[in-house]
Amino acid sequence: MVPHFNTTKRRDLIRHLETHGCEFLREGGNHTIYVNRTLKKTSTVPRHKEVNDFLVYKICKDLGIPKP
């Protein structure tokens, strides 16, 4: 049996990133790259409808912003 993990909608994650000063940088193959210019940090956001919460926490940590 596969365990079920909590997920966050991608648009909610992007709204959280932009609220905390992160900016869209570019589109990759299957990912979108966001940058926090004040801290000079980048992270990739997968283009899925929902993103696993563990990955959401990692993206926020990479960009130096609080968790949603």
Short mmCIF file of C-alpha atoms in Angstrom, two decimals:
data_model
loop_
_atom_site.label_atom_id
_atom_site.label_comp_id
_atom_site.label_asym_id
_atom_site.label_seq_id
_atom_site.Cartn_x
_atom_site.Cartn_y
_atom_site.Cartn_z
CA MET A 1 0.00 0.00 0.00
CA VAL A 2 1.37 3.41 -1.00
CA PRO A 3 1.20 6.06 1.75
CA HIS A 4 -0.72 9.25 0.93
CA PHE A 5 1.13 12.52 1.45
CA ASN A 6 -0.42 15.95 1.81
CA THR A 7 -0.18 18.15 -1.24
CA THR A 8 -0.41 21.84 -2.07
CA LYS A 9 -1.89 23.25 -5.25
CA ARG A 10 0.80 24.66 -7.54
CA ARG A 11 -0.95 28.02 -7.93
CA ASP A 12 -1.09 28.41 -4.12
CA LEU A 13 2.64 27.69 -3.89
CA ILE A 14 3.43 30.24 -6.62
CA ARG A 15 1.23 32.83 -4.89
CA HIS A 16 3.15 32.18 -1.64
CA LEU A 17 6.52 32.53 -3.40
CA GLU A 18 5.56 35.80 -5.09
CA THR A 19 4.09 37.20 -1.86
CA HIS A 20 7.48 36.69 -0.21
CA GLY A 21 9.43 38.48 -2.94
CA CYS A 22 10.38 35.61 -5.25
CA GLU A 23 10.20 36.21 -9.00
CA PHE A 24 9.65 34.05 -12.04
CA LEU A 25 13.00 33.58 -13.81
CA ARG A 26 12.34 31.17 -16.70
CA GLU A 27 10.64 27.99 -17.85
CA GLY A 28 12.61 24.77 -18.09
CA GLY A 29 11.52 21.49 -19.67
CA ASN A 30 9.08 20.37 -16.98
CA HIS A 31 9.86 22.95 -14.29
CA THR A 32 9.54 26.66 -13.63
CA ILE A 33 12.53 28.41 -12.07
CA TYR A 34 11.94 31.03 -9.37
CA VAL A 35 14.56 33.32 -7.85
CA ASN A 36 14.84 35.30 -4.62
CA ARG A 37 16.98 38.19 -5.83
CA THR A 38 17.61 39.66 -2.36
CA LEU A 39 19.18 36.42 -1.13
CA LYS A 40 20.46 35.37 -4.59
CA LYS A 41 18.85 31.93 -4.33
CA THR A 42 16.97 29.90 -6.93
CA SER A 43 14.72 26.86 -6.91
CA THR A 44 12.65 24.88 -9.39
CA VAL A 45 8.90 24.32 -9.16
CA PRO A 46 7.54 21.28 -11.03
CA ARG A 47 4.62 21.87 -13.38
CA HIS A 48 2.08 19.54 -11.78
CA LYS A 49 -1.39 20.46 -10.53
CA GLU A 50 -0.36 19.51 -6.99
CA VAL A 51 3.04 19.47 -5.30
CA ASN A 52 3.98 17.20 -2.39
CA ASP A 53 4.32 19.17 0.88
CA PHE A 54 7.83 17.83 1.50
CA LEU A 55 8.87 19.39 -1.81
CA VAL A 56 7.04 22.64 -0.95
CA TYR A 57 9.08 22.89 2.28
CA LYS A 58 12.31 22.23 0.37
CA ILE A 59 11.51 24.90 -2.25
CA CYS A 60 10.79 27.44 0.51
CA LYS A 61 14.01 26.49 2.30
CA ASP A 62 16.01 26.82 -0.94
CA LEU A 63 14.60 30.31 -1.50
CA GLY A 64 15.01 31.39 2.13
CA ILE A 65 11.33 32.12 2.80
CA PRO A 66 8.95 30.78 5.49
CA LYS A 67 6.86 27.67 4.90
CA PRO A 68 3.22 28.25 3.90
#
